[in-house]
XYZ file of N, CA, C and O in Angstrom:
888
model
N -6.302 -10.846 22.556
C -6.349 -11.650 21.334
C -5.012 -11.576 20.614
O -4.416 -10.519 20.524
N -4.551 -12.719 20.119
C -3.312 -12.777 19.355
C -3.653 -12.765 17.864
O -4.370 -13.639 17.369
N -3.102 -11.784 17.167
C -3.378 -11.601 15.740
C -2.089 -11.798 14.960
O -1.064 -11.214 15.300
N -2.159 -12.601 13.907
C -0.992 -12.804 13.054
C -1.309 -12.303 11.652
O -2.352 -12.619 11.085
N -0.352 -11.547 11.100
C -0.471 -11.008 9.755
C 0.564 -11.685 8.870
O 1.753 -11.684 9.203
N 0.140 -12.219 7.734
C 1.063 -12.824 6.780
C 1.152 -11.950 5.537
O 0.160 -11.742 4.842
N 2.350 -11.425 5.264
C 2.598 -10.727 4.010
C 3.143 -11.765 3.032
O 4.293 -12.188 3.129
N 2.298 -12.165 2.088
C 2.640 -13.275 1.206
C 3.699 -12.878 0.184
O 4.539 -13.700 -0.200
N 3.681 -11.623 -0.264
C 4.642 -11.192 -1.274
C 4.792 -9.673 -1.224
O 4.158 -9.002 -0.411
N 5.626 -9.147 -2.118
C 5.853 -7.704 -2.168
C 7.027 -7.285 -1.314
O 7.180 -7.745 -0.186
N 7.847 -6.380 -1.864
C 9.028 -5.922 -1.128
C 8.742 -4.676 -0.295
O 9.507 -4.348 0.617
N 7.653 -3.960 -0.596
C 7.302 -2.752 0.143
C 6.377 -3.084 1.305
O 5.702 -4.120 1.286
N 6.319 -2.223 2.318
C 5.342 -2.422 3.379
C 3.929 -2.530 2.817
O 3.556 -1.833 1.880
N 3.145 -3.425 3.394
C 1.783 -3.678 2.939
C 0.820 -2.790 3.728
O 0.636 -2.967 4.931
N 0.204 -1.824 3.037
C -0.637 -0.837 3.705
C -1.857 -1.490 4.362
O -2.255 -1.110 5.464
N -2.461 -2.465 3.704
C -3.627 -3.133 4.286
C -3.261 -3.791 5.620
O -4.002 -3.681 6.605
N -2.107 -4.451 5.675
C -1.682 -5.086 6.923
C -1.334 -4.041 7.975
O -1.584 -4.244 9.172
N -0.773 -2.916 7.556
C -0.465 -1.841 8.508
C -1.749 -1.289 9.129
O -1.800 -0.975 10.326
N -2.806 -1.166 8.325
C -4.077 -0.661 8.853
C -4.748 -1.689 9.763
O -5.366 -1.325 10.772
N -4.612 -2.959 9.409
C -5.119 -4.006 10.299
C -4.374 -3.994 11.630
O -4.984 -4.150 12.697
N -3.048 -3.824 11.572
C -2.258 -3.778 12.805
C -2.699 -2.618 13.686
O -2.841 -2.767 14.910
N -2.916 -1.454 13.074
C -3.378 -0.294 13.843
C -4.737 -0.582 14.492
O -4.950 -0.303 15.676
N -5.648 -1.128 13.711
C -7.006 -1.432 14.190
C -6.960 -2.368 15.392
O -7.621 -2.120 16.414
N -6.168 -3.423 15.307
C -6.153 -4.409 16.395
C -5.375 -3.904 17.604
O -5.771 -4.168 18.750
N -4.282 -3.189 17.375
C -3.543 -2.668 18.529
C -4.388 -1.647 19.297
O -4.284 -1.542 20.519
N -5.200 -0.879 18.572
C -6.082 0.083 19.237
C -7.099 -0.625 20.137
O -7.608 -0.022 21.092
N -7.373 -1.875 19.844
C -8.295 -2.668 20.656
C -7.573 -3.421 21.764
O -8.205 -4.153 22.532
N -6.268 -3.279 21.824
C -5.490 -3.963 22.852
C -5.008 -5.342 22.466
O -4.509 -6.088 23.312
N -5.112 -5.697 21.178
C -4.686 -7.020 20.732
C -3.177 -7.071 20.511
O -2.530 -6.060 20.263
N -2.640 -8.259 20.585
C -1.224 -8.498 20.300
C -1.086 -8.822 18.812
O -1.767 -9.721 18.305
N -0.209 -8.096 18.102
C -0.101 -8.226 16.652
C 1.311 -8.645 16.263
O 2.302 -8.096 16.769
N 1.395 -9.602 15.341
C 2.682 -10.093 14.852
C 2.622 -10.174 13.331
O 1.649 -10.663 12.756
N 3.677 -9.700 12.662
C 3.792 -9.797 11.215
C 4.762 -10.911 10.844
O 5.838 -11.024 11.425
N 4.361 -11.723 9.858
C 5.253 -12.743 9.301
C 5.408 -12.499 7.796
O 4.423 -12.323 7.087
N 6.638 -12.515 7.325
C 6.926 -12.430 5.901
C 6.973 -13.855 5.337
O 7.638 -14.725 5.903
N 6.293 -14.068 4.220
C 6.218 -15.403 3.620
C 7.158 -15.469 2.426
O 6.987 -14.729 1.448
N 8.130 -16.344 2.500
C 9.058 -16.554 1.376
C 8.927 -17.954 0.788
O 9.408 -18.222 -0.304
N 8.271 -18.823 1.532
C 8.048 -20.184 1.060
C 6.977 -20.852 1.899
O 6.548 -20.306 2.929
N 6.494 -22.039 1.509
C 5.417 -22.718 2.242
C 5.731 -22.949 3.713
O 4.831 -22.956 4.559
N 7.018 -23.137 4.021
C 7.394 -23.392 5.416
C 7.080 -22.213 6.330
O 6.920 -22.371 7.546
N 6.976 -21.003 5.759
C 6.766 -19.813 6.582
C 5.334 -19.661 7.093
O 5.064 -18.769 7.908
N 4.412 -20.485 6.584
C 3.026 -20.404 7.080
C 2.668 -21.595 7.957
O 1.530 -21.722 8.408
N 3.632 -22.474 8.210
C 3.341 -23.660 9.009
C 3.241 -23.312 10.491
O 3.938 -22.420 10.984
N 2.361 -23.988 11.225
C 2.268 -23.747 12.676
C 3.544 -24.215 13.378
O 4.289 -25.051 12.860
N 3.784 -23.631 14.552
C 4.941 -24.003 15.331
C 4.497 -24.281 16.762
O 3.320 -24.194 17.089
N 5.453 -24.646 17.600
C 5.139 -24.914 18.998
C 4.615 -23.652 19.676
O 4.994 -22.538 19.316
N 3.771 -23.821 20.654
C 3.214 -22.680 21.367
C 1.766 -22.445 20.988
O 1.187 -23.132 20.140
N 1.174 -21.457 21.628
C -0.230 -21.157 21.388
C -0.424 -20.586 19.990
O 0.310 -19.677 19.578
N -1.407 -21.077 19.249
C -1.658 -20.535 17.908
C -2.325 -19.165 18.000
O -2.896 -18.804 19.034
N -2.259 -18.385 16.939
C -2.951 -17.090 16.945
C -4.464 -17.286 16.966
O -4.983 -18.308 16.510
N -5.151 -16.287 17.509
C -6.620 -16.335 17.538
C -7.226 -15.893 16.209
O -8.349 -16.284 15.873
N -6.486 -15.073 15.473
C -6.992 -14.528 14.224
C -5.828 -14.396 13.248
O -4.765 -13.906 13.622
N -6.040 -14.832 12.010
C -4.992 -14.804 10.994
C -5.485 -14.036 9.775
O -6.602 -14.269 9.289
N -4.635 -13.120 9.304
C -4.896 -12.400 8.062
C -3.747 -12.676 7.095
O -2.605 -12.872 7.514
N -4.054 -12.635 5.813
C -3.028 -12.726 4.796
C -3.288 -11.725 3.689
O -4.443 -11.384 3.406
N -2.224 -11.238 3.059
C -2.368 -10.313 1.945
C -1.379 -10.697 0.855
O -0.195 -10.902 1.118
N -1.905 -10.796 -0.385
C -1.082 -11.155 -1.537
C -1.309 -10.145 -2.649
O -2.447 -9.795 -2.959
N -0.220 -9.683 -3.257
C -0.300 -8.700 -4.332
C -0.272 -9.365 -5.704
O -0.963 -8.939 -6.631
N 0.539 -10.418 -5.851
C 0.804 -10.992 -7.171
C 0.127 -12.347 -7.343
O 0.179 -13.201 -6.446
N -0.470 -12.555 -8.514
C -1.131 -13.821 -8.791
C -0.137 -14.977 -8.861
O -0.523 -16.137 -8.669
N 1.125 -14.665 -9.106
C 2.136 -15.723 -9.135
C 2.331 -16.358 -7.758
O 2.978 -17.404 -7.643
N 1.784 -15.718 -6.721
C 1.899 -16.261 -5.358
C 0.728 -17.169 -4.996
O 0.538 -17.492 -3.817
N -0.043 -17.614 -5.990
C -1.237 -18.423 -5.723
C -0.919 -19.683 -4.913
O -1.698 -20.101 -4.051
N 0.234 -20.275 -5.174
C 0.606 -21.489 -4.439
C 0.776 -21.200 -2.947
O 0.361 -21.992 -2.097
N 1.387 -20.055 -2.637
C 1.580 -19.697 -1.230
C 0.257 -19.332 -0.570
O 0.032 -19.649 0.605
N -0.628 -18.663 -1.316
C -1.957 -18.345 -0.777
C -2.712 -19.626 -0.466
O -3.362 -19.758 0.589
N -2.641 -20.604 -1.371
C -3.317 -21.883 -1.154
C -2.771 -22.598 0.079
O -3.522 -23.193 0.868
N -1.453 -22.536 0.265
C -0.834 -23.173 1.435
C -1.245 -22.457 2.716
O -1.502 -23.097 3.744
N -1.325 -21.133 2.662
C -1.774 -20.367 3.824
C -3.193 -20.773 4.211
O -3.494 -21.002 5.391
N -4.057 -20.896 3.225
C -5.446 -21.270 3.510
C -5.569 -22.714 3.966
O -6.434 -23.039 4.783
N -4.729 -23.587 3.435
C -4.762 -24.976 3.874
C -4.329 -25.087 5.340
O -4.918 -25.829 6.124
N -3.297 -24.325 5.690
C -2.755 -24.383 7.046
C -3.668 -23.673 8.043
O -3.861 -24.136 9.175
N -4.234 -22.540 7.609
C -5.097 -21.738 8.474
C -6.448 -21.552 7.766
O -6.688 -20.531 7.131
N -7.340 -22.533 7.855
C -8.610 -22.487 7.103
C -9.478 -21.286 7.423
O -10.291 -20.871 6.586
N -9.329 -20.714 8.607
C -10.161 -19.567 8.994
C -9.491 -18.235 8.657
O -10.018 -17.169 8.997
N -8.343 -18.279 7.996
C -7.615 -17.039 7.669
C -8.452 -16.148 6.762
O -9.181 -16.612 5.871
N -8.330 -14.843 6.979
C -8.979 -13.837 6.142
C -7.918 -13.329 5.179
O -6.921 -12.751 5.592
N -8.129 -13.553 3.883
C -7.096 -13.285 2.887
C -7.621 -12.314 1.838
O -8.754 -12.431 1.377
N -6.804 -11.337 1.485
C -7.186 -10.364 0.473
C -5.990 -9.900 -0.325
O -4.871 -10.376 -0.140
N -6.234 -8.930 -1.215
C -5.175 -8.382 -2.050
C -5.386 -8.720 -3.513
O -6.153 -9.631 -3.855
N -4.690 -7.999 -4.379
C -4.864 -8.197 -5.822
C -4.334 -9.545 -6.294
O -4.640 -9.969 -7.410
N -3.561 -10.230 -5.474
C -3.085 -11.555 -5.835
C -4.095 -12.648 -5.582
O -3.848 -13.813 -5.885
N -5.249 -12.286 -5.034
C -6.303 -13.249 -4.751
C -7.381 -13.093 -5.817
O -7.791 -11.979 -6.139
N -7.841 -14.189 -6.358
C -8.827 -14.167 -7.436
C -10.076 -13.409 -6.996
O -10.650 -13.686 -5.946
N -10.517 -12.447 -7.815
C -11.712 -11.676 -7.491
C -12.946 -12.546 -7.349
O -13.895 -12.187 -6.646
N -12.974 -13.678 -8.030
C -14.137 -14.565 -7.964
C -14.088 -15.494 -6.764
O -15.022 -16.239 -6.514
N -13.008 -15.426 -6.017
C -12.820 -16.315 -4.870
C -13.548 -15.749 -3.661
O -13.265 -14.652 -3.207
N -14.461 -16.502 -3.110
C -15.233 -16.014 -1.972
C -14.413 -15.780 -0.727
O -14.896 -15.180 0.233
N -13.166 -16.283 -0.687
C -12.332 -16.073 0.482
C -11.641 -14.735 0.506
O -10.991 -14.392 1.478
N -11.757 -13.947 -0.576
C -11.094 -12.652 -0.615
C -11.786 -11.683 0.344
O -12.976 -11.774 0.593
N -11.052 -10.729 0.876
C -11.633 -9.759 1.801
C -11.053 -8.385 1.533
O -9.906 -8.259 1.122
N -11.862 -7.361 1.742
C -11.389 -5.980 1.668
C -11.617 -5.315 3.010
O -12.553 -5.674 3.743
N -10.761 -4.353 3.337
C -10.858 -3.707 4.640
C -12.199 -3.023 4.830
O -12.864 -3.198 5.858
N -12.592 -2.192 3.854
C -13.777 -1.365 4.036
C -15.068 -2.168 3.915
O -15.935 -2.115 4.798
N -15.212 -2.933 2.834
C -16.487 -3.586 2.557
C -16.719 -4.817 3.416
O -17.830 -5.036 3.909
N -15.691 -5.634 3.604
C -15.869 -6.901 4.309
C -15.545 -6.815 5.795
O -16.236 -7.413 6.622
N -14.486 -6.093 6.137
C -14.055 -6.034 7.537
C -14.545 -4.783 8.252
O -14.349 -4.646 9.454
N -15.133 -3.843 7.494
C -15.697 -2.614 8.079
C -14.644 -1.797 8.816
O -14.924 -1.184 9.845
N -13.433 -1.793 8.286
C -12.347 -0.996 8.859
C -12.177 0.236 7.983
O -11.676 0.155 6.862
N -12.600 1.369 8.479
C -12.581 2.603 7.697
C -11.355 3.471 7.977
O -11.018 4.354 7.198
N -10.702 3.239 9.115
C -9.579 4.090 9.504
C -8.432 3.968 8.514
O -8.122 2.879 8.013
N -7.778 5.109 8.233
C -6.601 5.115 7.379
C -5.314 5.205 8.203
O -4.246 5.427 7.651
N -5.422 5.063 9.509
C -4.231 5.049 10.355
C -3.421 3.791 10.066
O -3.967 2.711 9.858
N -2.105 3.926 10.055
C -1.207 2.833 9.709
C -0.186 2.616 10.815
O 0.402 3.575 11.321
N 0.020 1.357 11.147
C 0.989 0.995 12.176
C 2.325 0.675 11.506
O 2.510 -0.400 10.939
N 3.252 1.631 11.566
C 4.567 1.450 10.947
C 5.473 0.558 11.783
O 6.531 0.138 11.298
N 5.098 0.257 13.008
C 5.994 -0.504 13.881
C 6.217 -1.930 13.388
O 7.199 -2.564 13.766
N 5.329 -2.446 12.534
C 5.538 -3.798 12.024
C 6.612 -3.820 10.931
O 7.048 -4.888 10.510
N 7.025 -2.635 10.485
C 8.139 -2.496 9.533
C 9.151 -1.521 10.145
O 9.311 -0.397 9.673
N 9.863 -1.933 11.182
C 10.686 -0.991 11.951
C 11.841 -0.369 11.174
O 12.336 0.686 11.565
N 12.279 -0.988 10.089
C 13.412 -0.457 9.337
C 12.988 0.467 8.193
O 13.846 1.026 7.503
N 11.692 0.645 7.999
C 11.195 1.475 6.899
C 11.022 2.902 7.395
O 10.329 3.153 8.380
N 11.633 3.870 6.709
C 11.626 5.246 7.186
C 10.715 6.210 6.415
O 10.200 7.153 6.998
N 10.503 6.025 5.107
C 9.589 6.939 4.407
C 8.151 6.779 4.893
O 7.826 5.924 5.728
N 7.273 7.611 4.370
C 5.839 7.479 4.593
C 5.235 6.907 3.319
O 5.632 7.278 2.211
N 4.261 6.011 3.480
C 3.730 5.274 2.337
C 2.215 5.286 2.348
O 1.597 5.306 3.426
N 1.624 5.297 1.156
C 0.176 5.224 1.086
C -0.357 5.724 -0.240
O 0.370 5.809 -1.232
N -1.633 6.055 -0.235
C -2.347 6.446 -1.447
C -2.900 7.858 -1.315
O -3.503 8.194 -0.298
N -2.739 8.663 -2.361
C -3.468 9.927 -2.410
C -4.790 9.736 -3.148
O -5.702 10.556 -3.031
N -4.896 8.658 -3.934
C -6.147 8.322 -4.617
C -6.241 6.819 -4.789
O -5.240 6.107 -4.707
N -7.456 6.328 -4.996
C -7.692 4.915 -5.307
C -8.530 4.824 -6.576
O -9.188 5.780 -6.975
N -8.534 3.639 -7.176
C -9.312 3.434 -8.384
C -8.593 3.920 -9.624
O -7.456 4.383 -9.572
N -9.283 3.812 -10.777
C -8.692 4.233 -12.042
C -9.791 4.606 -13.025
O -10.853 3.995 -13.049
N -9.514 5.610 -13.854
C -10.474 6.075 -14.854
C -10.481 5.203 -16.102
O -11.359 5.332 -16.958
N -9.491 4.325 -16.261
C -9.350 3.510 -17.461
C -9.934 2.112 -17.253
O -10.293 1.744 -16.137
N -10.023 1.356 -18.321
C -10.532 -0.016 -18.267
C -9.599 -0.922 -19.065
O -10.022 -1.626 -19.971
N -8.326 -0.889 -18.723
C -7.352 -1.716 -19.429
C -7.662 -3.201 -19.167
O -7.858 -3.596 -18.018
N -7.712 -4.026 -20.218
C -8.155 -5.411 -20.045
C -7.241 -6.257 -19.170
O -7.673 -7.276 -18.626
N -5.982 -5.862 -19.026
C -5.029 -6.655 -18.245
C -5.023 -6.298 -16.762
O -4.320 -6.936 -15.974
N -5.787 -5.288 -16.356
C -5.655 -4.715 -15.014
C -6.895 -4.980 -14.157
O -8.027 -4.837 -14.620
N -6.678 -5.328 -12.870
C -7.785 -5.616 -11.956
C -8.217 -4.397 -11.149
O -9.213 -4.463 -10.420
N -7.479 -3.286 -11.249
C -7.771 -2.134 -10.390
C -9.201 -1.613 -10.550
O -9.900 -1.406 -9.550
N -9.706 -1.380 -11.772
C -11.080 -0.867 -11.880
C -12.118 -1.796 -11.253
O -13.061 -1.327 -10.594
N -11.949 -3.109 -11.428
C -12.897 -4.059 -10.857
C -12.785 -4.120 -9.338
O -13.784 -4.269 -8.631
N -11.577 -3.969 -8.823
C -11.363 -4.098 -7.380
C -11.623 -2.803 -6.627
O -12.191 -2.812 -5.538
N -11.227 -1.659 -7.217
C -11.294 -0.390 -6.496
C -12.334 0.581 -7.050
O -12.667 1.561 -6.385
N -12.806 0.338 -8.273
C -13.844 1.202 -8.831
C -13.295 2.494 -9.409
O -12.135 2.589 -9.802
N -14.148 3.496 -9.450
C -13.776 4.777 -10.034
C -12.757 5.516 -9.172
O -12.631 5.241 -7.983
N -12.085 6.472 -9.790
C -11.091 7.276 -9.077
C -11.752 8.049 -7.941
O -12.827 8.637 -8.113
N -11.099 8.038 -6.788
C -11.574 8.824 -5.637
C -10.372 9.248 -4.808
O -9.335 8.576 -4.813
N -10.528 10.351 -4.114
C -9.449 10.818 -3.240
C -9.295 9.902 -2.045
O -10.261 9.324 -1.552
N -8.069 9.793 -1.571
C -7.790 8.975 -0.397
C -7.222 9.836 0.735
O -7.856 10.011 1.757
N -6.008 10.383 0.559
C -5.381 11.201 1.592
C -4.561 12.305 0.953
O -4.024 12.142 -0.155
N -4.455 13.408 1.662
C -3.559 14.478 1.231
C -2.123 14.093 1.582
O -1.880 13.134 2.330
N -1.168 14.831 1.063
C 0.243 14.578 1.388
C 0.484 14.826 2.875
O 1.229 14.083 3.531
N -0.173 15.848 3.414
C -0.032 16.130 4.848
C -0.532 14.964 5.688
O 0.045 14.635 6.736
N -1.615 14.318 5.245
C -2.139 13.162 5.971
C -1.204 11.962 5.859
O -1.078 11.171 6.801
N -0.573 11.820 4.713
C 0.290 10.666 4.483
C 1.599 10.751 5.265
O 2.115 9.733 5.741
N 2.149 11.961 5.381
C 3.446 12.092 6.038
C 3.333 11.786 7.524
O 2.424 12.251 8.216
N 4.285 11.046 8.037
C 4.294 10.668 9.462
C 4.667 11.825 10.373
O 4.462 11.755 11.582
N 5.258 12.877 9.806
C 5.682 14.008 10.618
C 7.088 13.829 11.145
O 7.723 12.779 10.988
N 7.619 14.887 11.764
C 8.960 14.812 12.353
C 9.001 13.742 13.432
O 8.011 13.549 14.145
N 10.105 13.032 13.557
C 11.415 13.221 12.915
C 11.592 12.403 11.633
O 12.724 12.235 11.175
N 10.506 11.920 11.048
C 10.622 11.070 9.863
C 10.977 11.909 8.641
O 10.593 13.072 8.541
N 11.724 11.332 7.694
C 12.148 12.104 6.523
C 10.953 12.541 5.674
O 9.895 11.905 5.680
N 11.157 13.624 4.932
C 10.116 14.116 4.027
C 10.183 13.311 2.728
O 10.521 13.829 1.666
N 9.847 12.054 2.855
C 9.858 11.109 1.739
C 8.491 10.439 1.668
O 8.065 9.792 2.636
N 7.815 10.601 0.526
C 6.474 10.059 0.339
C 6.515 9.019 -0.773
O 6.868 9.325 -1.915
N 6.167 7.788 -0.439
C 6.107 6.725 -1.424
C 4.631 6.505 -1.772
O 3.871 5.969 -0.971
N 4.237 6.977 -2.947
C 2.845 6.895 -3.370
C 2.582 5.585 -4.099
O 3.320 5.210 -5.009
N 1.504 4.918 -3.719
C 1.096 3.668 -4.337
C -0.043 3.870 -5.328
O -0.620 2.895 -5.817
N -0.365 5.114 -5.633
C -1.486 5.427 -6.526
C -1.357 4.717 -7.869
O -0.289 4.728 -8.486
N -2.460 4.162 -8.350
C -2.481 3.574 -9.676
C -2.752 4.610 -10.765
O -2.464 4.369 -11.938
N -3.328 5.755 -10.390
C -3.695 6.768 -11.393
C -3.637 8.148 -10.747
O -4.653 8.838 -10.647
N -2.432 8.560 -10.324
C -2.272 9.815 -9.590
C -2.917 10.984 -10.318
O -3.630 11.799 -9.717
N -2.710 11.086 -11.627
C -3.213 12.238 -12.378
C -4.672 12.058 -12.824
O -5.207 12.917 -13.521
N -5.298 10.990 -12.369
C -6.718 10.802 -12.643
C -7.626 11.451 -11.620
O -8.829 11.606 -11.854
N -7.080 11.857 -10.491
C -7.892 12.489 -9.457
C -8.080 13.972 -9.771
O -7.212 14.621 -10.353
N -9.225 14.516 -9.359
C -9.546 15.906 -9.683
C -8.561 16.895 -9.067
O -8.275 17.943 -9.652
N -8.028 16.571 -7.888
C -7.205 17.534 -7.157
C -5.710 17.188 -7.226
O -4.974 17.457 -6.289
N -5.272 16.620 -8.345
C -3.859 16.277 -8.422
C -2.977 17.516 -8.348
O -1.851 17.453 -7.827
N -3.484 18.666 -8.815
C -2.683 19.894 -8.735
C -2.439 20.293 -7.287
O -1.359 20.796 -6.944
N -3.422 20.068 -6.423
C -3.246 20.354 -4.992
C -2.191 19.435 -4.386
O -1.371 19.874 -3.557
N -2.220 18.162 -4.784
C -1.227 17.216 -4.258
C 0.180 17.596 -4.731
O 1.144 17.525 -3.950
N 0.323 18.003 -5.988
C 1.629 18.439 -6.495
C 2.098 19.674 -5.733
O 3.276 19.794 -5.353
N 1.186 20.611 -5.486
C 1.545 21.821 -4.737
C 2.011 21.462 -3.333
O 2.979 22.050 -2.822
N 1.350 20.510 -2.684
C 1.777 20.076 -1.347
C 3.183 19.495 -1.389
O 3.999 19.760 -0.491
N 3.473 18.685 -2.398
C 4.803 18.092 -2.514
C 5.865 19.164 -2.703
O 6.935 19.118 -2.085
N 5.568 20.130 -3.560
C 6.534 21.200 -3.818
C 6.739 22.081 -2.597
O 7.866 22.335 -2.175
N 5.637 22.574 -2.055
C 5.729 23.531 -0.954
C 6.293 22.891 0.311
O 6.967 23.565 1.102
N 6.022 21.600 0.494
C 6.558 20.903 1.665
C 7.953 20.367 1.458
O 8.529 19.771 2.370
N 8.499 20.544 0.248
C 9.840 20.064 -0.097
C 9.979 18.569 0.173
O 10.969 18.092 0.751
N 8.972 17.833 -0.286
C 8.979 16.384 -0.138
C 9.692 15.730 -1.319
O 9.597 16.196 -2.450
N 10.390 14.660 -1.041
C 10.857 13.758 -2.086
C 9.734 12.748 -2.321
O 9.156 12.237 -1.364
N 9.446 12.458 -3.579
C 8.298 11.599 -3.875
C 8.673 10.499 -4.856
O 9.430 10.721 -5.804
N 8.148 9.309 -4.589
C 8.276 8.176 -5.505
C 6.878 7.776 -5.952
O 6.029 7.438 -5.120
N 6.629 7.865 -7.260
C 5.380 7.352 -7.831
C 5.632 5.881 -8.161
O 5.988 5.536 -9.285
N 5.432 5.011 -7.206
C 5.928 3.639 -7.344
C 5.173 2.837 -8.397
O 5.708 1.858 -8.924
N 3.925 3.193 -8.706
C 3.176 2.454 -9.711
C 3.367 3.031 -11.115
O 2.781 2.542 -12.070
N 4.131 4.094 -11.217
C 4.393 4.694 -12.515
C 3.338 5.707 -12.907
O 2.348 5.926 -12.202
N 3.553 6.328 -14.044
C 2.641 7.333 -14.587
C 2.333 6.931 -16.025
O 3.251 6.626 -16.794
N 1.064 6.909 -16.385
C 0.655 6.464 -17.714
C 1.103 7.465 -18.777
O 0.530 8.549 -18.901
N 2.107 7.094 -19.549
C 2.696 8.024 -20.509
C 1.704 8.404 -21.607
O 1.811 9.471 -22.211
N 0.706 7.572 -21.856
C -0.275 7.883 -22.897
C -1.113 9.102 -22.544
O -1.707 9.726 -23.418
N -1.178 9.431 -21.253
C -2.044 10.516 -20.799
C -1.255 11.741 -20.345
O -1.825 12.671 -19.788
N 0.048 11.724 -20.561
C 0.876 12.854 -20.144
C 0.771 13.973 -21.171
O 1.047 13.778 -22.359
N 0.355 15.149 -20.700
C 0.359 16.337 -21.551
C 1.401 17.317 -21.021
O 2.161 16.989 -20.089
N 1.455 18.507 -21.576
C 2.480 19.468 -21.183
C 2.354 19.846 -19.712
O 3.363 19.998 -19.010
N 1.124 20.000 -19.226
C 0.931 20.392 -17.827
C 1.407 19.294 -16.879
O 2.064 19.569 -15.863
N 1.062 18.045 -17.186
C 1.486 16.931 -16.335
C 3.001 16.779 -16.374
O 3.647 16.558 -15.338
N 3.592 16.910 -17.568
C 5.051 16.807 -17.678
C 5.734 17.872 -16.829
O 6.731 17.602 -16.148
N 5.199 19.087 -16.850
C 5.769 20.166 -16.039
C 5.617 19.867 -14.557
O 6.516 20.144 -13.757
N 4.476 19.278 -14.175
C 4.241 18.940 -12.762
C 5.248 17.906 -12.274
O 5.822 18.040 -11.180
N 5.477 16.861 -13.077
C 6.431 15.817 -12.685
C 7.841 16.391 -12.600
O 8.598 16.095 -11.660
N 8.193 17.234 -13.571
C 9.531 17.832 -13.565
C 9.722 18.799 -12.412
O 10.858 19.079 -12.019
N 8.623 19.280 -11.841
C 8.707 20.283 -10.791
C 8.752 19.735 -9.379
O 8.823 20.506 -8.416
N 8.705 18.388 -9.229
C 8.822 17.792 -7.899
C 10.145 17.052 -7.794
O 10.798 16.761 -8.802
N 10.551 16.745 -6.574
C 11.788 16.006 -6.333
C 11.471 14.525 -6.497
O 11.125 13.821 -5.554
N 11.580 14.039 -7.735
C 11.105 12.715 -8.135
C 12.182 11.663 -7.877
O 13.304 11.778 -8.361
N 11.831 10.612 -7.132
C 12.791 9.568 -6.759
C 12.249 8.185 -7.130
O 11.057 8.021 -7.388
N 13.149 7.189 -7.092
C 12.671 5.815 -7.215
C 12.238 5.335 -5.832
O 12.294 6.091 -4.857
N 11.795 4.077 -5.735
C 11.238 3.641 -4.446
C 12.301 3.402 -3.381
O 11.972 3.120 -2.225
N 13.579 3.539 -3.762
C 14.645 3.546 -2.768
C 15.082 4.958 -2.424
O 16.035 5.174 -1.694
N 14.364 5.930 -2.980
C 14.576 7.365 -2.807
C 15.938 7.822 -3.303
O 16.535 8.758 -2.786
N 16.376 7.151 -4.387
C 17.498 7.650 -5.157
C 16.942 8.589 -6.227
O 15.823 8.427 -6.693
N 17.716 9.568 -6.611
C 17.231 10.558 -7.566
C 16.997 9.943 -8.936
O 17.795 9.152 -9.416
N 15.882 10.299 -9.581
C 15.566 9.855 -10.924
C 15.903 10.925 -11.938
O 15.605 12.096 -11.730
N 16.543 10.535 -13.023
C 16.865 11.470 -14.088
C 15.670 11.568 -15.029
O 15.182 10.572 -15.553
N 15.148 12.788 -15.202
C 14.049 13.018 -16.124
C 14.586 13.640 -17.392
O 15.357 14.599 -17.346
N 14.178 13.111 -18.521
C 14.661 13.596 -19.806
C 13.579 14.391 -20.506
O 12.434 13.967 -20.569
N 13.918 15.547 -20.982
C 12.968 16.376 -21.719
C 13.554 16.713 -23.081
O 14.772 16.821 -23.254
N 12.674 16.873 -24.061
C 13.126 17.188 -25.406
C 13.535 18.635 -25.486
O 12.998 19.481 -24.789
């Protein structure tokens, strides 16, 4: 089976597409990733069409590209926070596709060297502007730092996509793993400053904190 993955937006590797790639390659399917920068990137071309098409969109501003993807590939399975929650065409890995594995196929992003993923999902807050609570539900553990790291010879660089890292019960264990493993870490979704106390501030200051390009971040303390 020929499987095509469309990453509609986002500059970072798309974890959902990486897990889909792993799932299909494990079944012996042929997998191809396409980056979408404009409507022309979802148009069919000469040759045999794919047997199965997936798309993932992070930003609602990409609605036009999502619509074009669906128009071009009516049977495409499309998901992500950029897809309207009320839209019946949205799909999630666990609930809709029954894909439970957290294995990720990094080969579709051959130039990306860090390890990427989530130590937790969901959020304890109900901010009116945010879709995370509605889409992911309550805070739950996802993976340890040891599970997230690809292992040698890959760099000890962890890019966390957590929406609420300090909302999980075992965040102290995750911080200890980062420290003891001498990992460089990027909290790419940020940390809610309204909930930072002295213990959390000390935890952040105690890890090798980087931006998502793994350049060093300057932390300021009073």
